[in-house]
PDB file of C-alpha atoms and ligand atoms in Angstrom:
ATOM      1  CA  MET A 282       0.108   0.772   0.224  1.00 66.00           C
ATOM      2  CA  THR A 283       1.222   3.453  -1.013  1.00 84.00           C
ATOM      3  CA  TYR A 284       3.034   5.296   2.173  1.00 92.00           C
ATOM      4  CA  PHE A 285       2.369   8.901   3.598  1.00 95.00           C
ATOM      5  CA  LYS A 286       3.256  10.387   6.297  1.00 96.00           C
ATOM      6  CA  ASP A 287       0.592  11.922   9.099  1.00 97.00           C
ATOM      7  CA  LEU A 288      -1.319  14.967   9.377  1.00 97.00           C
ATOM      8  CA  THR A 289       0.410  15.589   5.434  1.00 96.00           C
ATOM      9  CA  PRO A 290      -1.719  16.602   2.590  1.00 95.00           C
ATOM     10  CA  TYR A 291      -3.766  13.604   0.994  1.00 94.00           C
ATOM     11  CA  GLY A 292      -2.732  12.783  -2.597  1.00 84.00           C
ATOM     12  CA  TYR A 293      -3.502   9.369  -3.320  1.00 84.00           C
ATOM     13  CA  LEU A 294      -6.932   9.773  -5.187  1.00 82.00           C
ATOM     14  CA  ALA A 295      -6.370  13.166  -6.128  1.00 82.00           C
ATOM     15  CA  ARG A 296      -8.112  13.361  -8.566  1.00 84.00           C
ATOM     16  CA  ASP A 297     -11.167  12.341  -6.848  1.00 87.00           C
ATOM     17  CA  GLU A 298     -11.504  13.976  -3.719  1.00 91.00           C
ATOM     18  CA  PRO A 299     -13.699  16.976  -3.023  1.00 93.00           C
ATOM     19  CA  LEU A 300     -12.761  18.242  -0.685  1.00 90.00           C
ATOM     20  CA  ALA A 301     -10.382  21.301  -1.266  1.00 89.00           C
ATOM     21  CA  PRO A 302      -8.485  22.159   0.959  1.00 89.00           C
ATOM     22  CA  LYS A 303      -7.218  18.634   0.701  1.00 92.00           C
ATOM     23  CA  PRO A 304      -7.521  16.686   3.661  1.00 97.00           C
ATOM     24  CA  LEU A 305      -4.620  15.150   5.908  1.00 97.00           C
ATOM     25  CA  ASN A 306      -3.761  11.809   5.875  1.00 97.00           C
ATOM     26  CA  VAL A 307      -3.513   9.008   8.758  1.00 98.00           C
ATOM     27  CA  GLY A 308      -2.942   6.365   8.611  1.00 97.00           C
ATOM     28  CA  TRP A 309      -1.252   5.565   5.543  1.00 96.00           C
ATOM     29  CA  LEU A 310       1.702   2.615   6.911  1.00 96.00           C
ATOM     30  CA  SER A 311       4.208   1.348   5.393  1.00 94.00           C
ATOM     31  CA  SER A 312       6.275  -2.232   7.213  1.00 93.00           C
ATOM     32  CA  GLN A 313       9.510   0.582   5.273  1.00 93.00           C
ATOM     33  CA  MET A 314       8.635   3.164   7.525  1.00 94.00           C
ATOM     34  CA  PRO A 315       8.599   3.201  11.061  1.00 94.00           C
ATOM     35  CA  PHE A 316       4.884   4.606  12.586  1.00 96.00           C
ATOM     36  CA  GLU A 317       4.018   5.876  16.483  1.00 97.00           C
ATOM     37  CA  LYS A 318       2.979   3.465  18.408  1.00 97.00           C
ATOM     38  CA  GLY A 319       1.791   3.275  21.604  1.00 98.00           C
ATOM     39  CA  ASP A 320      -2.335   2.307  23.241  1.00 97.00           C
ATOM     40  CA  THR A 321      -5.419   4.039  22.787  1.00 98.00           C
ATOM     41  CA  SER A 322      -8.085   3.901  24.472  1.00 98.00           C
ATOM     42  CA  GLN A 323     -11.188   0.334  24.252  1.00 98.00           C
ATOM     43  CA  GLU A 324     -13.383   3.552  22.905  1.00 98.00           C
ATOM     44  CA  PHE A 325     -11.508   5.109  20.778  1.00 98.00           C
ATOM     45  CA  LYS A 326     -11.049   2.055  18.984  1.00 98.00           C
ATOM     46  CA  ASP A 327     -14.369   0.822  19.162  1.00 97.00           C
ATOM     47  CA  LYS A 328     -15.631   4.279  17.404  1.00 97.00           C
ATOM     48  CA  LEU A 329     -13.338   4.529  15.039  1.00 98.00           C
ATOM     49  CA  LEU A 330     -14.468   1.173  13.482  1.00 97.00           C
ATOM     50  CA  LYS A 331     -17.598   2.873  13.523  1.00 97.00           C
ATOM     51  CA  PHE A 332     -15.874   5.023  10.981  1.00 97.00           C
ATOM     52  CA  CYS A 333     -14.861   1.522   9.246  1.00 97.00           C
ATOM     53  CA  SER A 334     -17.964   0.719   8.466  1.00 96.00           C
ATOM     54  CA  ASP A 335     -19.374  -0.250   5.064  1.00 95.00           C
ATOM     55  CA  GLU A 336     -22.035   2.463   4.651  1.00 95.00           C
ATOM     56  CA  PHE A 337     -19.605   4.910   5.595  1.00 96.00           C
ATOM     57  CA  ILE A 338     -16.484   4.498   3.206  1.00 95.00           C
ATOM     58  CA  VAL A 339     -15.932   5.897   0.024  1.00 95.00           C
ATOM     59  CA  LEU A 340     -13.562   6.071  -2.447  1.00 92.00           C
ATOM     60  CA  ILE A 341     -14.170   2.143  -2.507  1.00 88.00           C
ATOM     61  CA  ALA A 342     -12.404   0.385  -6.147  1.00 77.00           C
ATOM     62  CA  ARG A 343      -9.157  -1.362  -5.521  1.00 65.00           C
ATOM     63  CA  GLY A 344      -9.551  -4.100  -4.566  1.00 75.00           C
ATOM     64  CA  PHE A 345      -7.817  -5.130  -1.667  1.00 80.00           C
ATOM     65  CA  HIS A 346      -4.861  -4.095   0.920  1.00 82.00           C
ATOM     66  CA  ILE A 347      -3.001  -6.898   2.543  1.00 87.00           C
ATOM     67  CA  CYS A 348      -2.392  -5.831   5.617  1.00 93.00           C
ATOM     68  CA  GLU A 349       1.999  -5.592   5.440  1.00 93.00           C
ATOM     69  CA  PHE A 350       2.309  -6.542   8.631  1.00 95.00           C
ATOM     70  CA  CYS A 351       0.329  -9.581   8.769  1.00 94.00           C
ATOM     71  CA  ASP A 352       2.862 -11.550   6.677  1.00 88.00           C
ATOM     72  CA  LEU A 353       0.185 -13.555   4.828  1.00 92.00           C
ATOM     73  CA  SER A 354      -0.239 -14.914   1.538  1.00 91.00           C
ATOM     74  CA  SER A 355      -3.539 -12.381  -0.338  1.00 90.00           C
ATOM     75  CA  GLU A 356      -5.654 -15.803  -0.176  1.00 91.00           C
ATOM     76  CA  GLN A 357      -5.089 -16.002   3.843  1.00 92.00           C
ATOM     77  CA  TRP A 358      -6.244 -12.589   4.093  1.00 91.00           C
ATOM     78  CA  PHE A 359      -8.734 -12.678   2.931  1.00 90.00           C
ATOM     79  CA  GLU A 360      -9.947 -15.520   4.058  1.00 90.00           C
ATOM     80  CA  GLU A 361      -8.774 -14.740   7.318  1.00 89.00           C
ATOM     81  CA  GLN A 362      -9.853 -11.039   7.707  1.00 90.00           C
ATOM     82  CA  LYS A 363     -13.228 -10.751   5.803  1.00 86.00           C
ATOM     83  CA  ASP A 364     -16.311 -10.551   8.397  1.00 84.00           C
ATOM     84  CA  LYS A 365     -13.046 -10.179  11.069  1.00 89.00           C
ATOM     85  CA  ASP A 366     -14.983  -7.251  12.221  1.00 89.00           C
ATOM     86  CA  GLY A 367     -18.497  -8.091  11.776  1.00 89.00           C
ATOM     87  CA  LYS A 368     -20.686  -7.969   8.840  1.00 87.00           C
ATOM     88  CA  LYS A 369     -20.839  -4.112   8.390  1.00 93.00           C
ATOM     89  CA  ALA A 370     -17.485  -3.245   8.162  1.00 93.00           C
ATOM     90  CA  HIS A 371     -16.157  -5.738   5.703  1.00 91.00           C
ATOM     91  CA  TRP A 372     -14.470  -2.935   3.660  1.00 91.00           C
ATOM     92  CA  ALA A 373     -12.409  -2.212   6.839  1.00 92.00           C
ATOM     93  CA  SER A 374     -11.627  -6.399   7.125  1.00 91.00           C
ATOM     94  CA  ILE A 375     -10.465  -6.327   3.850  1.00 89.00           C
ATOM     95  CA  GLY A 376      -8.109  -3.204   3.129  1.00 89.00           C
ATOM     96  CA  ASP A 377     -10.475  -1.267   0.515  1.00 91.00           C
ATOM     97  CA  GLY A 378     -11.915   2.524   0.673  1.00 94.00           C
ATOM     98  CA  GLU A 379     -11.008   4.610   2.878  1.00 95.00           C
ATOM     99  CA  ILE A 380     -13.075   7.058   5.436  1.00 97.00           C
ATOM    100  CA  ARG A 381     -13.086  10.734   5.920  1.00 97.00           C
ATOM    101  CA  VAL A 382     -13.218  12.461  10.014  1.00 97.00           C
ATOM    102  CA  ARG A 383     -13.769  15.520  10.601  1.00 95.00           C
ATOM    103  CA  GLY A 384     -12.391  17.836  13.173  1.00 94.00           C
ATOM    104  CA  LYS A 385     -11.455  20.790  14.640  1.00 91.00           C
ATOM    105  CA  LEU A 386      -8.220  22.021  12.785  1.00 88.00           C
ATOM    106  CA  ALA A 387      -9.173  19.978   9.366  1.00 95.00           C
ATOM    107  CA  VAL A 388     -10.880  16.729   6.904  1.00 97.00           C
ATOM    108  CA  TYR A 389      -9.202  13.387   8.044  1.00 98.00           C
ATOM    109  CA  ALA A 390      -8.365  10.731   5.388  1.00 97.00           C
ATOM    110  CA  ALA A 391      -7.333   7.699   6.809  1.00 97.00           C
ATOM    111  CA  PRO A 392      -7.149   3.921   4.600  1.00 95.00           C
ATOM    112  CA  ALA A 393     -10.008   1.653   6.285  1.00 95.00           C
ATOM    113  CA  LEU A 394      -7.101  -0.328   7.028  1.00 95.00           C
ATOM    114  CA  ILE A 395      -6.484   1.817   9.658  1.00 97.00           C
ATOM    115  CA  HIS A 396      -8.456   0.518  12.201  1.00 97.00           C
ATOM    116  CA  HIS A 397      -6.866  -2.898  11.790  1.00 96.00           C
ATOM    117  CA  TYR A 398      -3.758  -1.135  12.143  1.00 97.00           C
ATOM    118  CA  VAL A 399      -5.264   0.306  15.639  1.00 98.00           C
ATOM    119  CA  ALA A 400      -6.716  -3.253  17.083  1.00 96.00           C
ATOM    120  CA  GLN A 401      -3.783  -5.364  16.046  1.00 95.00           C
ATOM    121  CA  HIS A 402      -0.401  -3.069  15.687  1.00 96.00           C
ATOM    122  CA  GLN A 403      -1.045  -1.050  18.565  1.00 97.00           C
ATOM    123  CA  TYR A 404      -0.372   1.910  15.717  1.00 98.00           C
ATOM    124  CA  ARG A 405      -1.341   5.402  17.611  1.00 98.00           C
ATOM    125  CA  PRO A 406      -2.816   8.336  15.316  1.00 98.00           C
ATOM    126  CA  PRO A 407      -1.831  11.946  16.193  1.00 98.00           C
ATOM    127  CA  ASP A 408      -3.779  13.124  18.838  1.00 98.00           C
ATOM    128  CA  GLU A 409      -6.283  15.520  16.894  1.00 97.00           C
ATOM    129  CA  PHE A 410      -7.127  12.487  14.631  1.00 98.00           C
ATOM    130  CA  ILE A 411      -7.972  10.514  17.794  1.00 98.00           C
ATOM    131  CA  GLU A 412      -9.661  13.420  19.336  1.00 98.00           C
ATOM    132  CA  ALA A 413     -11.957  13.948  15.747  1.00 97.00           C
ATOM    133  CA  VAL A 414     -13.232  10.448  16.428  1.00 98.00           C
ATOM    134  CA  LEU A 415     -13.909  10.995  19.892  1.00 98.00           C
ATOM    135  CA  THR A 416     -15.849  13.777  18.964  1.00 97.00           C
ATOM    136  CA  GLY A 417     -17.372  13.323  15.928  1.00 95.00           C
ATOM    137  CA  GLU A 418     -20.316  11.239  15.099  1.00 95.00           C
ATOM    138  CA  PRO A 419     -20.149   8.978  12.182  1.00 94.00           C
ATOM    139  CA  GLU A 420     -24.227   9.078  11.884  1.00 94.00           C
ATOM    140  CA  SER A 421     -24.105  13.313  12.860  1.00 95.00           C
ATOM    141  CA  LYS A 422     -25.693  15.146   9.637  1.00 94.00           C
ATOM    142  CA  GLU A 423     -22.467  17.124   9.416  1.00 92.00           C
ATOM    143  CA  GLN A 424     -21.093  13.818   8.552  1.00 93.00           C
ATOM    144  CA  ARG A 425     -23.635  12.824   5.566  1.00 93.00           C
ATOM    145  CA  GLU A 426     -22.437  16.157   4.107  1.00 94.00           C
ATOM    146  CA  LEU A 427     -19.484  15.467   3.802  1.00 94.00           C
ATOM    147  CA  LEU A 428     -19.452  12.043   2.898  1.00 94.00           C
ATOM    148  CA  ARG A 429     -22.943  12.593   0.327  1.00 94.00           C
ATOM    149  CA  LYS A 430     -19.799  15.233  -1.529  1.00 95.00           C
ATOM    150  CA  TYR A 431     -18.047  11.302  -2.686  1.00 92.00           C
ATOM    151  CA  SER A 432     -21.377   9.864  -4.377  1.00 85.00           C
TER     152      SER A 432
HETATM  153 ZN1   ZN B 241      -2.045  -6.304  10.086  1.00 55.04          ZN
END
């Protein structure tokens, strides 16, 4: 998967990105690059998984992304992951599509696999993203308006 440093301007599917200014990258990890590790609360993980539910995923189209830290073949990855996070989080489980989270300072763009990185590999996203997830609400009017721009 493509690596981007946390909090740099989004550029992955830049052509398909409707927001201006561009959202900020979070969680585009690579096994080639070190990343921030640390504990995050269960509350954060649960809320993050909600943001990663199928109904809130944008820009799906690229097959799936195998986690570079799990060391599995594509077949193993797919078999192990497909419904791992529940039936409503298919894309988050296999790693396809992206999420958008509105924070106080910016909108954040993360791969759907970010929940897996946090839950399985102790990735600790920047504080401002954690705060945006904890204070945000995927069902809110603001969030729905934001996501509508991607349809
Ligand atoms: Zn993994």
